[in-house]
Short mmCIF file of C-alpha atoms in Angstrom, two decimals:
data_model
loop_
_atom_site.label_atom_id
_atom_site.label_comp_id
_atom_site.label_asym_id
_atom_site.label_seq_id
_atom_site.Cartn_x
_atom_site.Cartn_y
_atom_site.Cartn_z
CA UNK A 1 -18.55 3.81 58.47
CA UNK A 2 -18.28 0.32 60.24
CA UNK A 3 -19.33 -2.76 58.43
CA UNK A 4 -22.64 -3.05 60.69
CA UNK A 5 -23.93 0.27 60.10
CA UNK A 6 -23.01 -0.30 56.02
CA UNK A 7 -25.33 -3.47 56.04
CA UNK A 8 -27.90 -2.71 58.33
CA UNK A 9 -30.86 -0.08 58.00
CA UNK A 10 -30.97 3.18 59.55
CA UNK A 11 -31.03 3.25 63.28
CA UNK A 12 -34.39 4.34 62.89
CA UNK A 13 -35.67 1.28 61.60
CA UNK A 14 -34.10 -0.80 64.36
CA UNK A 15 -37.25 -1.33 66.29
CA UNK A 16 -39.13 -4.43 65.58
CA UNK A 17 -42.31 -2.37 64.93
CA UNK A 18 -40.84 -0.07 62.51
CA UNK A 19 -39.21 -2.52 60.01
CA UNK A 20 -40.73 -3.53 56.75
CA UNK A 21 -41.32 -7.49 55.89
CA UNK A 22 -38.32 -9.02 53.87
CA UNK A 23 -40.13 -11.10 51.11
CA UNK A 24 -38.78 -10.41 47.85
CA UNK A 25 -36.39 -12.54 45.61
CA UNK A 26 -34.54 -11.25 42.63
CA UNK A 27 -37.10 -12.10 40.14
CA UNK A 28 -39.95 -10.12 42.27
CA UNK A 29 -37.55 -7.28 42.04
CA UNK A 30 -36.78 -7.47 38.19
CA UNK A 31 -40.84 -7.71 37.45
CA UNK A 32 -41.31 -4.58 39.97
CA UNK A 33 -38.91 -2.24 37.88
CA UNK A 34 -40.28 -3.71 34.59
CA UNK A 35 -43.59 -2.92 35.47
CA UNK A 36 -43.11 0.29 36.93
CA UNK A 37 -41.24 1.42 33.68
CA UNK A 38 -43.93 -0.49 32.04
CA UNK A 39 -43.30 -2.37 28.33
CA UNK A 40 -45.67 -0.56 26.52
CA UNK A 41 -44.70 2.92 27.90
CA UNK A 42 -43.33 4.45 24.55
CA UNK A 43 -47.20 3.88 23.41
CA UNK A 44 -48.52 6.93 25.08
CA UNK A 45 -45.82 9.45 24.05
CA UNK A 46 -45.06 8.13 20.73
CA UNK A 47 -46.46 10.60 18.36
CA UNK A 48 -45.08 13.39 20.91
CA UNK A 49 -41.63 12.15 20.64
CA UNK A 50 -41.79 11.19 16.87
CA UNK A 51 -42.13 15.49 16.34
CA UNK A 52 -39.72 16.22 18.75
CA UNK A 53 -37.25 14.25 17.09
CA UNK A 54 -38.01 14.29 13.27
CA UNK A 55 -39.22 10.93 13.08
CA UNK A 56 -36.26 9.20 15.10
CA UNK A 57 -37.85 8.04 17.92
CA UNK A 58 -36.03 4.66 18.39
CA UNK A 59 -32.78 6.60 18.29
CA UNK A 60 -34.02 8.88 21.32
CA UNK A 61 -35.03 5.63 23.30
CA UNK A 62 -31.44 4.25 22.47
CA UNK A 63 -29.83 7.33 23.91
CA UNK A 64 -32.20 7.16 26.68
CA UNK A 65 -31.18 3.82 27.63
CA UNK A 66 -27.66 4.25 27.51
CA UNK A 67 -27.85 7.39 29.45
CA UNK A 68 -29.94 5.34 32.31
CA UNK A 69 -27.67 2.49 32.22
CA UNK A 70 -24.71 4.60 33.49
CA UNK A 71 -27.00 5.74 36.10
CA UNK A 72 -28.30 1.98 36.79
CA UNK A 73 -24.56 1.20 37.23
CA UNK A 74 -24.43 3.92 39.86
CA UNK A 75 -27.29 2.51 41.99
CA UNK A 76 -25.86 -1.20 41.92
CA UNK A 77 -22.58 0.23 43.44
CA UNK A 78 -24.66 2.16 45.86
CA UNK A 79 -27.06 -0.55 46.49
CA UNK A 80 -24.25 -2.87 47.14
CA UNK A 81 -22.43 -0.66 49.76
CA UNK A 82 -25.81 0.57 51.26
CA UNK A 83 -28.65 -2.17 51.00
CA UNK A 84 -31.34 -0.05 52.67
CA UNK A 85 -34.20 1.80 51.49
CA UNK A 86 -34.75 5.28 50.39
CA UNK A 87 -33.26 5.19 46.88
CA UNK A 88 -31.24 8.45 46.04
CA UNK A 89 -31.99 10.10 49.35
CA UNK A 90 -30.12 7.28 51.41
CA UNK A 91 -27.35 6.65 48.71
CA UNK A 92 -26.32 10.27 48.40
CA UNK A 93 -26.87 10.85 52.56
CA UNK A 94 -24.11 8.14 52.79
CA UNK A 95 -22.11 8.98 49.87
CA UNK A 96 -21.81 12.74 50.24
CA UNK A 97 -23.18 14.05 53.69
CA UNK A 98 -27.04 13.88 55.07
CA UNK A 99 -27.75 17.43 53.99
CA UNK A 100 -27.01 16.84 50.39
CA UNK A 101 -28.94 13.70 50.86
CA UNK A 102 -32.04 15.43 52.04
CA UNK A 103 -31.61 17.72 49.03
CA UNK A 104 -31.58 14.77 46.64
CA UNK A 105 -34.52 13.00 48.30
CA UNK A 106 -36.35 16.19 48.34
CA UNK A 107 -35.72 16.75 44.42
CA UNK A 108 -36.68 12.85 43.62
CA UNK A 109 -39.91 13.54 45.45
CA UNK A 110 -41.05 15.30 42.35
CA UNK A 111 -40.66 12.38 40.43
CA UNK A 112 -41.99 9.69 43.03
CA UNK A 113 -45.02 11.47 44.69
CA UNK A 114 -46.25 13.20 41.18
CA UNK A 115 -45.83 10.11 38.69
CA UNK A 116 -48.79 8.16 40.42
CA UNK A 117 -50.88 11.31 39.68
CA UNK A 118 -49.59 11.94 36.26
CA UNK A 119 -50.48 8.24 35.63
CA UNK A 120 -53.95 8.51 36.93
CA UNK A 121 -54.64 11.72 35.13
CA UNK A 122 -53.46 10.29 31.65
CA UNK A 123 -55.22 6.82 31.85
CA UNK A 124 -58.48 8.30 33.57
CA UNK A 125 -58.97 10.43 30.41
CA UNK A 126 -58.37 7.70 28.01
CA UNK A 127 -61.05 5.67 29.69
CA UNK A 128 -63.31 8.45 29.70
CA UNK A 129 -62.93 8.81 25.93
CA UNK A 130 -63.48 5.17 25.64
CA UNK A 131 -66.04 4.29 27.80
CA UNK A 132 -67.81 7.64 28.55
CA UNK A 133 -67.69 7.37 32.18
CA UNK A 134 -66.22 10.66 33.92
CA UNK A 135 -62.43 10.37 34.19
CA UNK A 136 -62.56 11.60 38.17
CA UNK A 137 -64.68 8.29 38.68
CA UNK A 138 -61.72 6.29 37.15
CA UNK A 139 -59.21 8.13 39.40
CA UNK A 140 -61.14 6.91 42.43
CA UNK A 141 -61.05 3.46 41.13
CA UNK A 142 -57.66 3.27 40.15
CA UNK A 143 -56.41 5.00 43.65
CA UNK A 144 -58.64 2.59 45.52
CA UNK A 145 -57.37 -0.83 43.87
CA UNK A 146 -53.73 0.21 44.63
CA UNK A 147 -54.43 1.16 48.24
CA UNK A 148 -56.04 -2.14 48.97
CA UNK A 149 -53.23 -4.04 47.42
CA UNK A 150 -50.19 -2.02 48.65
CA UNK A 151 -51.43 -1.75 52.23
CA UNK A 152 -52.12 -5.42 51.76
CA UNK A 153 -48.15 -6.13 51.55
CA UNK A 154 -45.52 -6.28 49.28
CA UNK A 155 -46.01 -9.91 48.20
CA UNK A 156 -49.76 -8.87 46.74
CA UNK A 157 -48.04 -6.19 44.89
CA UNK A 158 -45.38 -8.51 43.40
CA UNK A 159 -48.23 -11.04 42.27
CA UNK A 160 -50.32 -8.52 40.67
CA UNK A 161 -47.14 -7.19 38.86
CA UNK A 162 -46.35 -10.64 37.68
CA UNK A 163 -50.09 -11.06 36.15
CA UNK A 164 -50.20 -7.49 34.64
CA UNK A 165 -46.77 -7.86 33.17
CA UNK A 166 -47.65 -10.90 31.19
CA UNK A 167 -50.61 -9.09 29.70
CA UNK A 168 -48.23 -6.35 28.42
CA UNK A 169 -46.07 -8.68 27.06
CA UNK A 170 -48.60 -10.43 25.13
CA UNK A 171 -49.76 -7.22 23.84
CA UNK A 172 -46.47 -6.21 22.62
CA UNK A 173 -45.70 -9.37 21.08
CA UNK A 174 -48.66 -9.20 19.35
CA UNK A 175 -47.97 -5.73 17.81
CA UNK A 176 -44.21 -6.89 16.90
CA UNK A 177 -45.23 -10.05 15.11
CA UNK A 178 -48.18 -8.18 13.34
CA UNK A 179 -45.90 -5.24 12.26
CA UNK A 180 -43.33 -7.40 10.98
CA UNK A 181 -46.16 -9.04 8.88
CA UNK A 182 -47.00 -5.76 7.74
CA UNK A 183 -44.02 -4.56 6.86
CA UNK A 184 -42.93 -7.58 4.78
CA UNK A 185 -45.98 -7.52 2.87
CA UNK A 186 -45.43 -7.09 -1.19
CA UNK A 187 -45.99 -3.44 -2.17
CA UNK A 188 -46.43 -1.90 0.89
CA UNK A 189 -44.04 -0.02 3.65
CA UNK A 190 -40.46 -1.40 4.04
CA UNK A 191 -37.79 -1.90 6.77
CA UNK A 192 -35.73 1.46 6.96
CA UNK A 193 -32.71 3.15 8.88
CA UNK A 194 -34.31 6.51 8.89
CA UNK A 195 -36.01 6.14 12.51
CA UNK A 196 -32.47 5.79 13.40
CA UNK A 197 -30.45 8.16 11.27
CA UNK A 198 -31.27 10.49 8.80
CA UNK A 199 -28.37 12.46 7.31
CA UNK A 200 -28.22 16.26 8.19
CA UNK A 201 -31.14 15.95 10.15
CA UNK A 202 -29.35 14.75 13.58
CA UNK A 203 -28.98 17.73 16.00
CA UNK A 204 -28.03 17.19 19.14
CA UNK A 205 -30.52 19.79 20.86
CA UNK A 206 -33.54 18.27 19.26
CA UNK A 207 -32.13 14.94 20.56
CA UNK A 208 -32.00 16.57 24.09
CA UNK A 209 -35.51 17.90 23.85
CA UNK A 210 -36.77 14.54 22.75
CA UNK A 211 -34.97 12.53 25.61
CA UNK A 212 -36.78 14.86 28.07
CA UNK A 213 -40.10 13.32 26.94
CA UNK A 214 -38.86 9.82 26.42
CA UNK A 215 -37.32 9.77 29.99
CA UNK A 216 -40.46 9.16 31.42
CA UNK A 217 -40.65 5.89 29.94
CA UNK A 218 -37.50 4.65 31.64
CA UNK A 219 -38.47 6.51 35.33
CA UNK A 220 -39.12 3.51 37.43
CA UNK A 221 -36.02 1.55 37.09
CA UNK A 222 -34.61 3.32 40.11
CA UNK A 223 -37.91 2.36 42.17
CA UNK A 224 -36.14 -1.07 42.81
CA UNK A 225 -33.99 0.61 45.36
CA UNK A 226 -36.74 1.47 47.54
CA UNK A 227 -37.46 -2.10 48.09
CA UNK A 228 -34.19 -2.93 49.52
CA UNK A 229 -35.92 -3.18 52.88
CA UNK A 230 -38.04 -6.07 51.66
CA UNK A 231 -35.42 -7.76 49.97
CA UNK A 232 -34.00 -11.29 51.04
CA UNK A 233 -30.61 -10.29 49.50
CA UNK A 234 -30.57 -6.66 49.00
CA UNK A 235 -26.53 -6.12 48.65
CA UNK A 236 -26.75 -8.75 45.77
CA UNK A 237 -30.13 -8.50 44.28
CA UNK A 238 -31.16 -4.65 43.97
CA UNK A 239 -28.38 -3.87 41.77
CA UNK A 240 -28.73 -6.65 39.85
CA UNK A 241 -32.31 -6.46 39.09
CA UNK A 242 -31.79 -2.99 38.19
CA UNK A 243 -29.59 -3.88 35.62
CA UNK A 244 -31.63 -6.74 34.08
CA UNK A 245 -34.88 -4.77 34.19
CA UNK A 246 -33.66 -1.54 32.36
CA UNK A 247 -31.70 -4.00 29.95
CA UNK A 248 -35.31 -5.67 29.36
CA UNK A 249 -37.57 -2.48 28.67
CA UNK A 250 -34.96 -0.92 26.53
CA UNK A 251 -34.97 -3.65 23.99
CA UNK A 252 -38.34 -3.48 24.05
CA UNK A 253 -38.93 0.22 23.66
CA UNK A 254 -36.58 0.41 20.91
CA UNK A 255 -37.91 -2.56 18.60
CA UNK A 256 -41.70 -1.36 19.05
CA UNK A 257 -40.84 2.01 18.20
CA UNK A 258 -38.89 1.28 15.25
CA UNK A 259 -41.62 -1.20 14.07
CA UNK A 260 -44.33 1.51 14.48
CA UNK A 261 -41.62 4.14 12.54
CA UNK A 262 -41.83 1.62 9.85
CA UNK A 263 -45.69 1.19 9.69
CA UNK A 264 -46.23 4.95 10.04
CA UNK A 265 -43.35 6.31 7.86
CA UNK A 266 -44.65 9.72 7.46
CA UNK A 267 -44.07 11.22 10.82
CA UNK A 268 -45.05 14.77 10.19
CA UNK A 269 -48.65 13.38 9.94
CA UNK A 270 -48.41 11.05 12.97
CA UNK A 271 -51.14 12.14 15.69
CA UNK A 272 -49.07 13.41 18.64
CA UNK A 273 -51.86 11.71 20.77
CA UNK A 274 -52.76 8.58 18.97
CA UNK A 275 -49.98 7.93 16.84
CA UNK A 276 -48.80 4.04 18.20
CA UNK A 277 -52.47 3.18 18.47
CA UNK A 278 -52.98 4.28 14.86
CA UNK A 279 -50.00 2.17 13.94
CA UNK A 280 -51.35 -0.87 15.96
CA UNK A 281 -54.62 -0.60 14.34
CA UNK A 282 -53.02 -0.31 10.88
CA UNK A 283 -50.69 -3.32 11.21
CA UNK A 284 -52.78 -5.67 13.17
CA UNK A 285 -56.53 -4.32 13.09
CA UNK A 286 -58.99 -2.15 14.51
CA UNK A 287 -59.70 -4.69 17.07
CA UNK A 288 -56.12 -4.68 18.33
CA UNK A 289 -56.19 -0.70 18.60
CA UNK A 290 -59.18 -1.32 21.07
CA UNK A 291 -57.52 -4.22 22.85
CA UNK A 292 -54.36 -2.09 23.19
CA UNK A 293 -56.18 0.64 24.96
CA UNK A 294 -57.53 -1.93 27.53
CA UNK A 295 -53.73 -2.99 27.87
CA UNK A 296 -52.70 0.64 28.71
CA UNK A 297 -55.27 1.24 31.08
CA UNK A 298 -54.41 -2.15 32.98
CA UNK A 299 -50.81 -1.57 32.49
CA UNK A 300 -50.79 2.43 33.27
CA UNK A 301 -53.76 2.77 35.34
CA UNK A 302 -53.17 -0.31 37.68
CA UNK A 303 -49.77 -2.05 37.22
CA UNK A 304 -47.51 1.15 36.77
CA UNK A 305 -49.49 3.02 39.26
CA UNK A 306 -49.40 0.33 41.72
CA UNK A 307 -45.67 0.09 41.66
CA UNK A 308 -45.53 3.94 41.67
CA UNK A 309 -47.43 4.39 44.69
CA UNK A 310 -45.39 1.68 46.31
CA UNK A 311 -42.06 3.08 45.74
CA UNK A 312 -43.06 6.54 46.71
CA UNK A 313 -44.39 5.59 49.90
CA UNK A 314 -41.19 3.81 50.88
CA UNK A 315 -39.53 7.08 50.16
CA UNK A 316 -41.87 9.16 52.35
CA UNK A 317 -41.42 5.96 54.82
CA UNK A 318 -37.74 6.47 55.11
CA UNK A 319 -37.68 10.11 55.31
CA UNK A 320 -40.40 10.04 57.70
CA UNK A 321 -38.67 7.51 59.86
CA UNK A 322 -35.09 9.61 59.82
CA UNK A 323 -37.72 12.73 60.94
CA UNK A 324 -36.58 14.85 58.00
CA UNK A 325 -40.18 15.11 57.23
CA UNK A 326 -42.90 14.65 59.55
CA UNK A 327 -42.41 11.07 61.60
CA UNK A 328 -46.11 10.29 60.68
CA UNK A 329 -45.07 9.04 57.35
CA UNK A 330 -42.59 6.62 59.28
CA UNK A 331 -45.60 4.77 60.49
CA UNK A 332 -45.96 0.90 59.77
CA UNK A 333 -48.88 -1.45 59.84
CA UNK A 334 -48.99 -3.73 62.53
CA UNK A 335 -50.07 -6.65 60.55
CA UNK A 336 -48.97 -6.06 57.10
CA UNK A 337 -45.89 -4.18 57.69
CA UNK A 338 -46.27 -1.93 55.04
CA UNK A 339 -46.00 1.65 55.25
CA UNK A 340 -49.71 2.48 55.50
CA UNK A 341 -49.54 6.32 56.61
CA UNK A 342 -47.55 6.88 53.59
CA UNK A 343 -49.77 4.99 51.20
CA UNK A 344 -52.92 6.70 52.65
CA UNK A 345 -51.48 10.07 52.55
CA UNK A 346 -49.92 9.60 49.11
CA UNK A 347 -53.72 8.32 47.50
CA UNK A 348 -55.05 11.61 49.10
CA UNK A 349 -52.52 13.51 47.59
CA UNK A 350 -52.64 11.96 44.00
CA UNK A 351 -56.44 12.23 44.05
CA UNK A 352 -56.10 16.17 44.54
CA UNK A 353 -53.14 16.50 42.14
CA UNK A 354 -54.66 14.14 39.55
CA UNK A 355 -57.87 16.14 39.69
CA UNK A 356 -56.44 19.74 39.49
CA UNK A 357 -53.13 19.89 37.74
CA UNK A 358 -52.49 19.81 33.99
CA UNK A 359 -50.81 16.52 32.46
CA UNK A 360 -48.12 18.63 30.72
CA UNK A 361 -47.02 20.22 34.18
CA UNK A 362 -46.69 16.78 35.88
CA UNK A 363 -44.69 15.68 33.23
CA UNK A 364 -42.53 18.64 33.72
CA UNK A 365 -42.35 17.94 37.49
CA UNK A 366 -41.61 14.31 37.29
CA UNK A 367 -38.69 14.67 34.70
CA UNK A 368 -36.86 17.52 36.12
CA UNK A 369 -36.87 15.77 39.50
CA UNK A 370 -35.81 12.49 38.25
CA UNK A 371 -32.53 13.71 35.86
CA UNK A 372 -31.50 16.37 38.67
CA UNK A 373 -31.55 13.24 41.31
CA UNK A 374 -29.89 10.86 38.96
CA UNK A 375 -27.22 13.24 38.41
CA UNK A 376 -26.48 13.65 42.35
CA UNK A 377 -26.32 10.00 42.55
CA UNK A 378 -23.38 9.66 40.11
CA UNK A 379 -21.82 12.56 41.67
CA UNK A 380 -22.29 10.45 45.07
CA UNK A 381 -20.68 7.60 43.57
CA UNK A 382 -17.61 9.67 42.73
CA UNK A 383 -17.37 11.42 46.11
CA UNK A 384 -17.80 8.40 48.19
CA UNK A 385 -15.43 5.65 46.49
CA UNK A 386 -13.16 7.68 44.41
CA UNK A 387 -12.77 10.26 47.10
CA UNK A 388 -13.70 9.11 50.44
CA UNK A 389 -12.47 5.50 49.95
CA UNK A 390 -9.85 6.52 47.92
CA UNK A 391 -10.28 3.44 45.56
CA UNK A 392 -8.27 4.84 42.76
CA UNK A 393 -6.35 1.77 41.18
CA UNK A 394 -7.63 0.80 37.76
CA UNK A 395 -11.18 -0.63 38.51
CA UNK A 396 -11.76 2.21 40.99
CA UNK A 397 -11.03 4.75 37.98
CA UNK A 398 -13.37 2.87 35.59
CA UNK A 399 -16.39 1.97 37.95
CA UNK A 400 -16.02 4.96 40.53
CA UNK A 401 -14.81 7.93 38.12
CA UNK A 402 -15.26 7.16 34.49
CA UNK A 403 -18.55 5.21 34.39
CA UNK A 404 -20.36 7.85 36.62
CA UNK A 405 -18.76 10.67 35.09
CA UNK A 406 -20.06 9.51 31.56
CA UNK A 407 -23.61 8.79 33.41
CA UNK A 408 -23.35 12.83 34.99
CA UNK A 409 -22.27 14.14 31.48
CA UNK A 410 -25.46 12.54 29.59
CA UNK A 411 -27.78 13.57 32.20
CA UNK A 412 -26.38 17.30 32.19
CA UNK A 413 -27.00 16.89 28.04
CA UNK A 414 -30.39 15.96 28.68
CA UNK A 415 -31.11 18.62 31.07
CA UNK A 416 -30.29 21.22 28.63
CA UNK A 417 -33.54 20.02 26.65
CA UNK A 418 -36.11 21.30 29.14
CA UNK A 419 -37.92 24.26 28.57
CA UNK A 420 -38.10 27.69 30.50
CA UNK A 421 -41.05 26.81 32.37
CA UNK A 422 -39.44 23.45 33.49
CA UNK A 423 -36.84 25.12 34.82
CA UNK A 424 -38.77 27.83 36.56
CA UNK A 425 -40.84 24.91 38.69
CA UNK A 426 -37.59 22.79 39.07
CA UNK A 427 -35.71 25.54 40.58
CA UNK A 428 -38.35 26.84 42.67
CA UNK A 429 -38.85 23.14 43.98
CA UNK A 430 -35.30 23.11 44.87
CA UNK A 431 -35.34 26.53 46.61
CA UNK A 432 -38.11 25.16 48.85
CA UNK A 433 -36.39 21.95 49.44
CA UNK A 434 -33.33 24.14 50.74
CA UNK A 435 -35.32 26.14 53.17
CA UNK A 436 -37.11 23.14 54.47
CA UNK A 437 -33.71 21.60 55.15
CA UNK A 438 -31.86 24.69 56.75
CA UNK A 439 -34.85 25.08 59.34
CA UNK A 440 -35.14 21.21 60.34
CA UNK A 441 -31.49 21.18 60.71
CA UNK A 442 -31.03 24.32 62.26
CA UNK A 443 -28.99 26.07 59.54
CA UNK A 444 -27.44 22.69 58.42
CA UNK A 445 -25.77 22.19 61.53
CA UNK A 446 -27.70 19.25 62.96
CA UNK A 447 -27.85 15.65 61.40
CA UNK A 448 -31.49 13.18 61.92
CA UNK A 449 -30.89 11.67 65.04
CA UNK A 450 -31.19 8.25 63.60
CA UNK A 451 -27.82 9.29 61.87
CA UNK A 452 -25.83 10.63 64.78
CA UNK A 453 -24.19 7.14 65.38
CA UNK A 454 -22.90 6.62 62.13
CA UNK A 455 -18.91 7.67 60.85
CA UNK A 456 -19.25 9.31 57.75
#
């Protein structure tokens, strides 16, 4: 592949009317990733992970962060080589071939297009329980706010991310300080290693099972790569921002869940739905529990869904521009230079899915698609750099074989933790994608028009 083709967007993006606006700096990309993962993400699933891991939630997040670190390194390698939008779809396409790239993009659609629906569903039920207003009204409100901001432009999205990030940061810091004060009071609970390690109870299978739940909290760092064509320096900043964002949220995830475990040491009796909020009320006060609910609504209902919708729309935009899905999704707003057709379509889709599909089913869909696609990304790094480019010196062996290989093995290990229903749904989605790819490529014999000029 020539230098020109590596650094430029796909040919389908060459025309002026089909390009996105470049405006994002490294700081914007980091905030985007952190907001999409959400600093307070473990709060929503803390009780579930406590039961699934036998009270070792911080350990689960530690394992999850290590797993995602190796995948983040693979994102960094591919984003430097191919500074384009499209995330896994683009990277696997260039790293292996167009057809495998389509399958990777199809599988991560399970993550990208269902995440907004999942978040709208979860936070709307929380809002309904708190304020008594029907959940479907909340879904409409959250979707409307996200659409207005995202169609308005990526700079508006970045500014909204920044404000809501600091709201989350304040909430987490209040909890950390309050929990430490509560734990250090004489005669009460104490700091313990039990949330990290319990002799005789550490079972790799239940850690894998718990990680399939906790993985939901990490999904989002990969969304940074969808902004490559709106970044001022994508080759340098996308990969760096991915690592920084993942490291930042990992520290917050581990610290806040460890303190929550210390505040509520009896994990068997921790409420699966309200576990973390119970810890917040116990450590800081009842007022803080209500405050945390409000922050959750802002963080997950607006901030998290905002970037989730943005990333999903940009993946649909890239695939639509390449004509592997209807070209309608590749349309760009003439004024704001945003993928408005994909944003509007995703909003309608999210509304319908959030209203009719159960939360637990959405969680399965999202996690299966993400883990599967991350595995394909690690494989593409090995195939492209170690195989095609023959970078097999010591540097190449470490960066293009060992590190992505470790990431792949960890993801396959986590993959064993999914239940039977999840495998059925995920494999069915995979088969549908294979059929669509077969039809669109006339038996996997043709590649998208926008890629025929490229040397693969």
